[in-house]
Amino acid sequence: MKLKKQVTVCGGAIFCVAVFSLYLMLDKVQHDPASRQNGGGNFPRSQISVLQNRIEQLEQLLEENHQIISHIKDSVLELTDTGAVPPSGQLPFRSANGSWVLPFDGHPTFLSVKPQDCQFAQGRRGHTDLQMLDIYSLLKFDNVDGGVWKQGFEITYEPGAWDNEPLQVFVVPHSHNDPGWIKTFDKYYTDQTQHIFNNMLVKLTEDPRRKFIWSEISFFAKWWESADMHKQEAMRKLILGGQLEMVTGGWVMTDEANVHYFAMIDQLIEGHQWLEKNVGVTPQSGWAVDPFGHSATMAYLLKRANLTSMLIQRVHYSIKKHFASSRSLEFMWRQSWDQESGTDIFCHMMPFYSYDVPHTCGPDPKICCQFDFKRLPGGRVNCPWKVPPRAVVEANVAERAHLLLDQYRKKSKLFRSKVVLIPLGDDFRYDKALEWDQQYLNYQRLFDYMNSHSEMHVQAQFGTLTDYFTAVYKANGVPQGVRPPEYPVLSGDFFAYADREDHYWSGYYTSRPFYKSMDRVLESHLRGAEILFSLAVAHARHAGMEGRYPTSDYTLLTDARRTVALFQHHDAITGTAKENVVIDYGNRLLRSLQGLKRVIINAAHFLVMKNKDVYRFYQTEPFLETDDGRATQDSLPQRTLIELDQSGPRYLVLFNPVEQDRLCVVTVLVNSVRVRVLTEDGQTLPVQLSAQWSSASQMSAEGFQVCASFMVRLPALGLAVFHLYDSADTPMTLRSETLLRLTGQGQTAHAVDPLPLRSQTADPQLFYISTQSLTLGFSGTTGLLESIHRKDDPQEVKVQIQFVTYGTRSSKDKSGAYLFLPDGKAKPYSQKEPPVVRVVEGPLFSEVVAMYQHFQQTIRIHNVPGVDGLSLDVTTMVDIREQSNKELAMRLVTDIQNDDTFYTDLNGFQVRPQRTLYT
């Protein structure tokens, strides 16, 4: 085969030389006067005309054969596969085995695959005392009744345990304010949060012994903007004086499961920069009482933000019990890859069920509830244990103090120091001036009594979170943030969370996936807009044109950063907020997305102009259009149609927001099948045309819309301009080959000329799509993935995609936004009619689309080098709006022998091992 191709190429080359020699000879005869004057060189004019016509025909024939010769030459190049990528102007072609082959240019690709890429995740782990994977395998995750501490055990102590070293008690008042949950962010602020700040200003000032902590900077910044200078200064004085501590300092108390590390960092930066600019403080301690499980990524980020200590609360009750029994509730949290201690941060895990007052003073909620003085008789909140609080007066202060101290002592026995932390608060507490008086006055009477009776061996006071951690470090004789002697080191994370029984809070991983996706879209636009805006402003300053560039776009960036930050709240991206709140979040996301697109358009407009002297900014007439748009906050994005005509080119500007050159396939929507794409230097790119579809088996004929895909190489952090023409067909324009696999039950395929479309009756045999790197096998019955075969791997891997459904149990507690409570094992998804399966094959990409009643899945592979060429692009569009109490899940079944260990992503920050605990 190889010799045959070489002979063919050589023959073609000889043919070309002979023809061109004839052309040059005839051309010389026609235009050389001396030759015509010689007798032997005179031709009749009629013969010259005939020869000229034949030569023109020959030139045309040579042009048509040029591409054929290129194909033949490229066939030889295929045999010496270099793994490079196609240069502009060279055609893809079909190899002997039917797969598309791309010519190569030898340049390095974006994100090439290297053997060492995965070695880091599998590398040697640093030594830790507590490895969460090992602990998960040890625990039974049962729910044994522990007495008054239902999820724990009975705590006892020796009365003289504090004779030599008194117990230090830090009662930390707090109010957990969700930036959207039952009410919207603005509604919460108007109804409750603003009153908390106003009361805080008055009540903390009344007594310097009073302390408070605050977490959500989004709310604090909103109050600050409406406060006058005197209130701002008074609040600043409370913070700088240590009475009010800003803990964590993030824009929100972020979710830690669904969020990407980019947004986790961004919301932290937004809050910290705001505090530094307006108050002049930097947070020292982290406070996370309500995220539904805790990620090691957050510990890492807090450490890198120079926090020295942190607190977590929502951890599986079996883990809390296990840690409490070994007094390991305080530990140094270390990242799994850390061989030393550079990532260590001191962490306190709250031991009991909740962060409310009944579950924070000690193990017995019936007693602790009696010391939540907001629940005094006559109020709107009472104690479920039917024993109400009593105001502390001289007649009962001794009995009340001893009863409360007993709880403090029992709680302290779960920790290694004689310092105990007692949070005092709940959701949206302290919004009434009355509660400030109820809590602070009654507790101060208790503190005064305890502190004045030395035989009780206790020192109790209000404190901030950092006050508590400082006392722990001091008691252990170590500097701030340093590991106390004998305290354990832990690595791992705390997912999945269950607060009771088998109520695993894993439902929120997938709740409202539309908005989870929209969040990621906004994050990517934000990063791109920040880069382009920075580049444009730098160029404008360098050119002395800063006054002409719209630097006011920075406010759009700020708004978008705060919208992204707000949506990381643990009731936003999780999907656990009420419907009206979700709509409010959606409108904020859409508004910010539109603003970012304006920033991107303005920056790209300025940067692509070679002659910036003619630059003009028009607010109402943007120079560019964006690639897609959304009509409403809950609508899917619609591609922008690029309308081509004969008048001239349309210009396409592409931006690469990563710091490496990038090779990728770009798809645009055009109104013509006669598409030609040129680079800035005039080279024609191969284009793959494929249809838009109005239904499962009918191509869209509306305005004749076609998807044009082409491969581009984009510079790092750079822009590239491409020219799109409506021109006659060229050999560089290739149409996708589409096959519809139908059931034969009255279904017909409807094509739109000139896009080719074939149909056949579906059969149960496997069918395949291939690129230079991958071959995918699909079920002939379901149209879903069955296998993956890499070109450089002799073994085919079974990777079977299945769709299954879960019902929910019939008891009171059902699956929902928070919980996943199935009624049993998953059942295979089924529908009456077999699916319609569409198979699209082309030089740049191939895909299989399986269309079912409740979902449509597209699996696409790209014919490009590097990671993109070894990756599957899986898109599943789901519509189960008419379903009730049903969960639709996608399952992967493989023949990989992993011994129940798999690797999963953690916030886009690292890959971590995980073990299957149950099925």
PDB file of C-alpha atoms in Angstrom, residues 629-860:
ATOM      1  CA  GLY A 629     -27.893  35.346  23.996  1.00  0.00           C
ATOM      2  CA  ARG A 630     -30.555  34.536  26.565  1.00  0.00           C
ATOM      3  CA  ALA A 631     -34.011  36.002  26.412  1.00  0.00           C
ATOM      4  CA  THR A 632     -34.833  35.451  30.092  1.00  0.00           C
ATOM      5  CA  GLN A 633     -33.110  34.181  33.222  1.00  0.00           C
ATOM      6  CA  ASP A 634     -34.550  30.691  32.784  1.00  0.00           C
ATOM      7  CA  SER A 635     -34.108  30.286  29.019  1.00  0.00           C
ATOM      8  CA  LEU A 636     -31.457  28.276  27.230  1.00  0.00           C
ATOM      9  CA  PRO A 637     -28.792  30.224  25.335  1.00  0.00           C
ATOM     10  CA  GLN A 638     -29.445  30.716  21.640  1.00  0.00           C
ATOM     11  CA  ARG A 639     -26.586  31.024  19.165  1.00  0.00           C
ATOM     12  CA  THR A 640     -26.270  34.284  17.282  1.00  0.00           C
ATOM     13  CA  LEU A 641     -26.918  33.774  13.564  1.00  0.00           C
ATOM     14  CA  ILE A 642     -24.143  35.162  11.376  1.00  0.00           C
ATOM     15  CA  GLU A 643     -25.800  36.322   8.164  1.00  0.00           C
ATOM     16  CA  LEU A 644     -23.475  35.997   5.196  1.00  0.00           C
ATOM     17  CA  ASP A 645     -24.033  37.693   1.836  1.00  0.00           C
ATOM     18  CA  GLN A 646     -22.139  38.593  -1.318  1.00  0.00           C
ATOM     19  CA  SER A 647     -21.337  42.136  -0.205  1.00  0.00           C
ATOM     20  CA  GLY A 648     -18.264  41.188   1.777  1.00  0.00           C
ATOM     21  CA  PRO A 649     -16.924  39.234   4.729  1.00  0.00           C
ATOM     22  CA  ARG A 650     -18.275  39.019   8.247  1.00  0.00           C
ATOM     23  CA  TYR A 651     -15.609  39.164  10.913  1.00  0.00           C
ATOM     24  CA  LEU A 652     -15.369  36.696  13.763  1.00  0.00           C
ATOM     25  CA  VAL A 653     -13.255  37.616  16.797  1.00  0.00           C
ATOM     26  CA  LEU A 654     -12.171  34.784  19.082  1.00  0.00           C
ATOM     27  CA  PHE A 655     -10.553  35.168  22.494  1.00  0.00           C
ATOM     28  CA  ASN A 656      -8.358  32.648  24.312  1.00  0.00           C
ATOM     29  CA  PRO A 657      -8.555  33.378  28.065  1.00  0.00           C
ATOM     30  CA  VAL A 658      -5.913  30.841  29.130  1.00  0.00           C
ATOM     31  CA  GLU A 659      -2.191  31.453  29.354  1.00  0.00           C
ATOM     32  CA  GLN A 660      -1.218  28.820  26.780  1.00  0.00           C
ATOM     33  CA  ASP A 661      -1.697  28.576  23.041  1.00  0.00           C
ATOM     34  CA  ARG A 662      -4.915  26.757  22.380  1.00  0.00           C
ATOM     35  CA  LEU A 663      -6.040  24.526  19.575  1.00  0.00           C
ATOM     36  CA  CYS A 664      -9.781  24.016  19.402  1.00  0.00           C
ATOM     37  CA  VAL A 665     -12.754  23.493  17.143  1.00  0.00           C
ATOM     38  CA  VAL A 666     -15.054  26.506  16.878  1.00  0.00           C
ATOM     39  CA  THR A 667     -18.666  26.215  15.755  1.00  0.00           C
ATOM     40  CA  VAL A 668     -20.748  29.160  14.545  1.00  0.00           C
ATOM     41  CA  LEU A 669     -24.269  29.406  13.187  1.00  0.00           C
ATOM     42  CA  VAL A 670     -24.545  30.781   9.645  1.00  0.00           C
ATOM     43  CA  ASN A 671     -27.300  31.219   7.100  1.00  0.00           C
ATOM     44  CA  SER A 672     -25.526  29.632   4.141  1.00  0.00           C
ATOM     45  CA  VAL A 673     -23.938  26.327   3.182  1.00  0.00           C
ATOM     46  CA  ARG A 674     -21.484  28.254   1.018  1.00  0.00           C
ATOM     47  CA  VAL A 675     -19.084  29.157   3.794  1.00  0.00           C
ATOM     48  CA  ARG A 676     -15.450  30.060   3.449  1.00  0.00           C
ATOM     49  CA  VAL A 677     -13.314  30.871   6.508  1.00  0.00           C
ATOM     50  CA  LEU A 678     -10.029  32.743   6.213  1.00  0.00           C
ATOM     51  CA  THR A 679      -7.388  33.648   8.770  1.00  0.00           C
ATOM     52  CA  GLU A 680      -6.114  37.199   9.089  1.00  0.00           C
ATOM     53  CA  ASP A 681      -3.252  36.416   6.718  1.00  0.00           C
ATOM     54  CA  GLY A 682      -5.658  35.060   4.079  1.00  0.00           C
ATOM     55  CA  GLN A 683      -5.272  31.312   4.510  1.00  0.00           C
ATOM     56  CA  THR A 684      -8.396  29.235   3.996  1.00  0.00           C
ATOM     57  CA  LEU A 685      -9.389  26.877   6.799  1.00  0.00           C
ATOM     58  CA  PRO A 686     -11.184  23.565   6.363  1.00  0.00           C
ATOM     59  CA  VAL A 687     -14.830  23.919   7.405  1.00  0.00           C
ATOM     60  CA  GLN A 688     -17.193  21.181   8.466  1.00  0.00           C
ATOM     61  CA  LEU A 689     -20.853  21.986   7.834  1.00  0.00           C
ATOM     62  CA  SER A 690     -23.586  20.286   9.820  1.00  0.00           C
ATOM     63  CA  ALA A 691     -27.307  20.810  10.121  1.00  0.00           C
ATOM     64  CA  GLN A 692     -29.432  22.481  12.711  1.00  0.00           C
ATOM     65  CA  TRP A 693     -32.356  20.263  13.708  1.00  0.00           C
ATOM     66  CA  SER A 694     -35.927  21.337  14.370  1.00  0.00           C
ATOM     67  CA  SER A 695     -36.957  17.866  15.541  1.00  0.00           C
ATOM     68  CA  ALA A 696     -35.432  14.459  16.028  1.00  0.00           C
ATOM     69  CA  SER A 697     -35.553  13.595  12.329  1.00  0.00           C
ATOM     70  CA  GLN A 698     -36.016  16.904  10.522  1.00  0.00           C
ATOM     71  CA  MET A 699     -33.375  19.471   9.639  1.00  0.00           C
ATOM     72  CA  SER A 700     -34.175  23.074  10.355  1.00  0.00           C
ATOM     73  CA  ALA A 701     -35.155  25.015   7.246  1.00  0.00           C
ATOM     74  CA  GLU A 702     -35.963  28.230   9.088  1.00  0.00           C
ATOM     75  CA  GLY A 703     -33.832  30.928   7.528  1.00  0.00           C
ATOM     76  CA  PHE A 704     -31.546  28.096   6.463  1.00  0.00           C
ATOM     77  CA  GLN A 705     -29.305  27.821   9.493  1.00  0.00           C
ATOM     78  CA  VAL A 706     -26.157  25.708   9.356  1.00  0.00           C
ATOM     79  CA  CYS A 707     -23.422  25.037  11.894  1.00  0.00           C
ATOM     80  CA  ALA A 708     -19.969  25.778  10.507  1.00  0.00           C
ATOM     81  CA  SER A 709     -17.102  24.224  12.464  1.00  0.00           C
ATOM     82  CA  PHE A 710     -13.418  24.903  11.911  1.00  0.00           C
ATOM     83  CA  MET A 711     -10.197  24.343  13.798  1.00  0.00           C
ATOM     84  CA  VAL A 712      -8.262  27.345  15.045  1.00  0.00           C
ATOM     85  CA  ARG A 713      -5.048  27.957  16.911  1.00  0.00           C
ATOM     86  CA  LEU A 714      -5.405  30.844  19.328  1.00  0.00           C
ATOM     87  CA  PRO A 715      -2.536  32.681  21.034  1.00  0.00           C
ATOM     88  CA  ALA A 716      -2.238  32.728  24.799  1.00  0.00           C
ATOM     89  CA  LEU A 717      -4.410  35.464  26.331  1.00  0.00           C
ATOM     90  CA  GLY A 718      -4.947  36.672  22.811  1.00  0.00           C
ATOM     91  CA  LEU A 719      -7.505  37.618  20.200  1.00  0.00           C
ATOM     92  CA  ALA A 720      -7.713  36.323  16.649  1.00  0.00           C
ATOM     93  CA  VAL A 721      -9.852  37.619  13.792  1.00  0.00           C
ATOM     94  CA  PHE A 722     -11.322  35.369  11.097  1.00  0.00           C
ATOM     95  CA  HIS A 723     -13.133  36.290   7.881  1.00  0.00           C
ATOM     96  CA  LEU A 724     -16.328  34.480   6.911  1.00  0.00           C
ATOM     97  CA  TYR A 725     -17.487  34.649   3.300  1.00  0.00           C
ATOM     98  CA  ASP A 726     -20.534  33.488   1.411  1.00  0.00           C
ATOM     99  CA  SER A 727     -18.725  32.079  -1.597  1.00  0.00           C
ATOM    100  CA  ALA A 728     -18.872  29.264  -4.070  1.00  0.00           C
ATOM    101  CA  ASP A 729     -18.090  25.787  -2.792  1.00  0.00           C
ATOM    102  CA  THR A 730     -14.410  25.069  -2.361  1.00  0.00           C
ATOM    103  CA  PRO A 731     -12.615  21.813  -1.604  1.00  0.00           C
ATOM    104  CA  MET A 732     -12.059  23.254   1.910  1.00  0.00           C
ATOM    105  CA  THR A 733     -15.779  23.064   2.680  1.00  0.00           C
ATOM    106  CA  LEU A 734     -16.803  19.587   3.813  1.00  0.00           C
ATOM    107  CA  ARG A 735     -20.303  18.529   4.730  1.00  0.00           C
ATOM    108  CA  SER A 736     -20.987  16.237   7.660  1.00  0.00           C
ATOM    109  CA  GLU A 737     -22.345  12.836   6.797  1.00  0.00           C
ATOM    110  CA  THR A 738     -25.512  12.265   8.789  1.00  0.00           C
ATOM    111  CA  LEU A 739     -27.235   8.966   9.368  1.00  0.00           C
ATOM    112  CA  LEU A 740     -30.579   8.624  11.140  1.00  0.00           C
ATOM    113  CA  ARG A 741     -31.187   5.276  12.788  1.00  0.00           C
ATOM    114  CA  LEU A 742     -34.978   4.931  12.849  1.00  0.00           C
ATOM    115  CA  THR A 743     -37.280   2.248  14.187  1.00  0.00           C
ATOM    116  CA  GLY A 744     -39.167   1.959  10.933  1.00  0.00           C
ATOM    117  CA  GLN A 745     -42.550   2.644  12.546  1.00  0.00           C
ATOM    118  CA  GLY A 746     -43.768   5.449  10.331  1.00  0.00           C
ATOM    119  CA  GLN A 747     -40.731   7.628  10.975  1.00  0.00           C
ATOM    120  CA  THR A 748     -39.170   9.458   8.057  1.00  0.00           C
ATOM    121  CA  ALA A 749     -36.123  11.647   7.671  1.00  0.00           C
ATOM    122  CA  HIS A 750     -36.404  15.154   6.225  1.00  0.00           C
ATOM    123  CA  ALA A 751     -33.242  16.655   4.797  1.00  0.00           C
ATOM    124  CA  VAL A 752     -32.541  20.166   3.587  1.00  0.00           C
ATOM    125  CA  ASP A 753     -30.594  20.292   0.337  1.00  0.00           C
ATOM    126  CA  PRO A 754     -27.609  20.233  -0.079  1.00  0.00           C
ATOM    127  CA  LEU A 755     -26.792  18.669   3.313  1.00  0.00           C
ATOM    128  CA  PRO A 756     -26.578  14.906   2.884  1.00  0.00           C
ATOM    129  CA  LEU A 757     -28.809  12.702   5.017  1.00  0.00           C
ATOM    130  CA  ARG A 758     -29.261   8.960   5.023  1.00  0.00           C
ATOM    131  CA  SER A 759     -31.595   6.847   7.117  1.00  0.00           C
ATOM    132  CA  GLN A 760     -31.756   3.197   7.965  1.00  0.00           C
ATOM    133  CA  THR A 761     -33.771   0.912  10.164  1.00  0.00           C
ATOM    134  CA  ALA A 762     -32.063   0.540  13.520  1.00  0.00           C
ATOM    135  CA  ASP A 763     -30.630  -2.850  14.380  1.00  0.00           C
ATOM    136  CA  PRO A 764     -29.145  -4.180  17.649  1.00  0.00           C
ATOM    137  CA  GLN A 765     -25.591  -4.370  16.286  1.00  0.00           C
ATOM    138  CA  LEU A 766     -22.948  -2.060  17.755  1.00  0.00           C
ATOM    139  CA  PHE A 767     -21.955   0.898  15.602  1.00  0.00           C
ATOM    140  CA  TYR A 768     -18.917   3.170  15.850  1.00  0.00           C
ATOM    141  CA  ILE A 769     -17.576   6.663  15.314  1.00  0.00           C
ATOM    142  CA  SER A 770     -13.837   7.343  15.107  1.00  0.00           C
ATOM    143  CA  THR A 771     -11.160  10.006  15.080  1.00  0.00           C
ATOM    144  CA  GLN A 772      -7.406   9.690  14.769  1.00  0.00           C
ATOM    145  CA  SER A 773      -7.218   9.113  18.522  1.00  0.00           C
ATOM    146  CA  LEU A 774     -10.463   7.435  19.605  1.00  0.00           C
ATOM    147  CA  THR A 775     -13.062   4.926  18.519  1.00  0.00           C
ATOM    148  CA  LEU A 776     -16.375   4.886  20.386  1.00  0.00           C
ATOM    149  CA  GLY A 777     -18.816   2.016  20.272  1.00  0.00           C
ATOM    150  CA  PHE A 778     -22.557   2.547  20.705  1.00  0.00           C
ATOM    151  CA  SER A 779     -25.481   0.241  21.348  1.00  0.00           C
ATOM    152  CA  GLY A 780     -27.585  -0.282  18.261  1.00  0.00           C
ATOM    153  CA  THR A 781     -30.640  -0.570  20.499  1.00  0.00           C
ATOM    154  CA  THR A 782     -30.253   2.386  22.868  1.00  0.00           C
ATOM    155  CA  GLY A 783     -27.894   4.645  20.929  1.00  0.00           C
ATOM    156  CA  LEU A 784     -25.898   5.075  24.144  1.00  0.00           C
ATOM    157  CA  LEU A 785     -22.166   4.642  24.657  1.00  0.00           C
ATOM    158  CA  GLU A 786     -20.826   1.107  25.105  1.00  0.00           C
ATOM    159  CA  SER A 787     -17.049   1.228  24.712  1.00  0.00           C
ATOM    160  CA  ILE A 788     -13.976   3.418  24.229  1.00  0.00           C
ATOM    161  CA  HIS A 789     -10.862   2.405  22.340  1.00  0.00           C
ATOM    162  CA  ARG A 790      -7.756   4.587  22.272  1.00  0.00           C
ATOM    163  CA  LYS A 791      -5.526   4.396  19.227  1.00  0.00           C
ATOM    164  CA  ASP A 792      -2.385   3.731  21.290  1.00  0.00           C
ATOM    165  CA  ASP A 793      -4.028   1.165  23.581  1.00  0.00           C
ATOM    166  CA  PRO A 794      -4.665  -2.376  22.300  1.00  0.00           C
ATOM    167  CA  GLN A 795      -7.430  -2.934  24.838  1.00  0.00           C
ATOM    168  CA  GLU A 796     -10.973  -1.692  24.354  1.00  0.00           C
ATOM    169  CA  VAL A 797     -12.519  -0.406  27.585  1.00  0.00           C
ATOM    170  CA  LYS A 798     -16.140  -1.035  28.403  1.00  0.00           C
ATOM    171  CA  VAL A 799     -17.762   2.285  29.324  1.00  0.00           C
ATOM    172  CA  GLN A 800     -21.486   1.763  29.210  1.00  0.00           C
ATOM    173  CA  ILE A 801     -23.854   4.660  29.796  1.00  0.00           C
ATOM    174  CA  GLN A 802     -27.196   3.783  31.325  1.00  0.00           C
ATOM    175  CA  PHE A 803     -30.094   5.950  32.442  1.00  0.00           C
ATOM    176  CA  VAL A 804     -31.967   4.922  35.564  1.00  0.00           C
ATOM    177  CA  THR A 805     -34.753   6.362  37.703  1.00  0.00           C
ATOM    178  CA  TYR A 806     -35.329   6.546  41.435  1.00  0.00           C
ATOM    179  CA  GLY A 807     -38.602   7.067  43.215  1.00  0.00           C
ATOM    180  CA  THR A 808     -38.806   8.534  46.687  1.00  0.00           C
ATOM    181  CA  ARG A 809     -39.886   6.803  49.835  1.00  0.00           C
ATOM    182  CA  SER A 810     -43.495   7.064  50.911  1.00  0.00           C
ATOM    183  CA  SER A 811     -42.731   8.322  54.422  1.00  0.00           C
ATOM    184  CA  LYS A 812     -42.994  11.922  55.531  1.00  0.00           C
ATOM    185  CA  ASP A 813     -39.361  12.625  54.647  1.00  0.00           C
ATOM    186  CA  LYS A 814     -38.871  12.578  50.883  1.00  0.00           C
ATOM    187  CA  SER A 815     -36.143  13.340  48.405  1.00  0.00           C
ATOM    188  CA  GLY A 816     -35.942  17.027  47.658  1.00  0.00           C
ATOM    189  CA  ALA A 817     -33.631  19.974  47.203  1.00  0.00           C
ATOM    190  CA  TYR A 818     -31.470  18.854  50.155  1.00  0.00           C
ATOM    191  CA  LEU A 819     -31.888  15.099  50.587  1.00  0.00           C
ATOM    192  CA  PHE A 820     -31.655  12.018  48.418  1.00  0.00           C
ATOM    193  CA  LEU A 821     -34.017   9.468  49.954  1.00  0.00           C
ATOM    194  CA  PRO A 822     -34.819   6.854  47.269  1.00  0.00           C
ATOM    195  CA  ASP A 823     -37.492   4.216  47.630  1.00  0.00           C
ATOM    196  CA  GLY A 824     -35.067   1.454  46.733  1.00  0.00           C
ATOM    197  CA  LYS A 825     -32.585   0.501  44.070  1.00  0.00           C
ATOM    198  CA  ALA A 826     -32.583   2.330  40.767  1.00  0.00           C
ATOM    199  CA  LYS A 827     -34.800   1.042  37.950  1.00  0.00           C
ATOM    200  CA  PRO A 828     -33.777   1.172  34.277  1.00  0.00           C
ATOM    201  CA  TYR A 829     -35.237   4.118  32.405  1.00  0.00           C
ATOM    202  CA  SER A 830     -37.731   2.961  29.802  1.00  0.00           C
ATOM    203  CA  GLN A 831     -40.126   4.458  27.299  1.00  0.00           C
ATOM    204  CA  LYS A 832     -42.660   2.962  24.910  1.00  0.00           C
ATOM    205  CA  GLU A 833     -41.035   4.066  21.663  1.00  0.00           C
ATOM    206  CA  PRO A 834     -37.393   3.294  20.811  1.00  0.00           C
ATOM    207  CA  PRO A 835     -35.147   6.337  20.549  1.00  0.00           C
ATOM    208  CA  VAL A 836     -34.223   8.141  17.370  1.00  0.00           C
ATOM    209  CA  VAL A 837     -30.450   8.072  16.998  1.00  0.00           C
ATOM    210  CA  ARG A 838     -28.537  10.535  14.847  1.00  0.00           C
ATOM    211  CA  VAL A 839     -24.954   9.777  13.787  1.00  0.00           C
ATOM    212  CA  VAL A 840     -22.898  12.669  12.425  1.00  0.00           C
ATOM    213  CA  GLU A 841     -19.396  12.116  11.033  1.00  0.00           C
ATOM    214  CA  GLY A 842     -16.963  14.655   9.699  1.00  0.00           C
ATOM    215  CA  PRO A 843     -13.291  15.645   9.552  1.00  0.00           C
ATOM    216  CA  LEU A 844     -13.301  17.861  12.639  1.00  0.00           C
ATOM    217  CA  PHE A 845     -15.814  16.170  14.873  1.00  0.00           C
ATOM    218  CA  SER A 846     -18.174  13.228  14.998  1.00  0.00           C
ATOM    219  CA  GLU A 847     -21.093  12.737  17.331  1.00  0.00           C
ATOM    220  CA  VAL A 848     -23.980  10.477  18.264  1.00  0.00           C
ATOM    221  CA  VAL A 849     -27.245  11.992  19.468  1.00  0.00           C
ATOM    222  CA  ALA A 850     -29.761   9.726  21.218  1.00  0.00           C
ATOM    223  CA  MET A 851     -33.215  11.301  21.568  1.00  0.00           C
ATOM    224  CA  TYR A 852     -35.543  10.027  24.269  1.00  0.00           C
ATOM    225  CA  GLN A 853     -38.800  11.331  25.692  1.00  0.00           C
ATOM    226  CA  HIS A 854     -37.257  12.962  28.761  1.00  0.00           C
ATOM    227  CA  PHE A 855     -33.694  13.598  27.664  1.00  0.00           C
ATOM    228  CA  GLN A 856     -31.396  13.972  24.710  1.00  0.00           C
ATOM    229  CA  GLN A 857     -27.774  12.943  25.000  1.00  0.00           C
ATOM    230  CA  THR A 858     -25.012  14.021  22.642  1.00  0.00           C
ATOM    231  CA  ILE A 859     -21.565  12.446  22.737  1.00  0.00           C
ATOM    232  CA  ARG A 860     -19.043  14.244  20.551  1.00  0.00           C
TER     233      ARG A 860
END
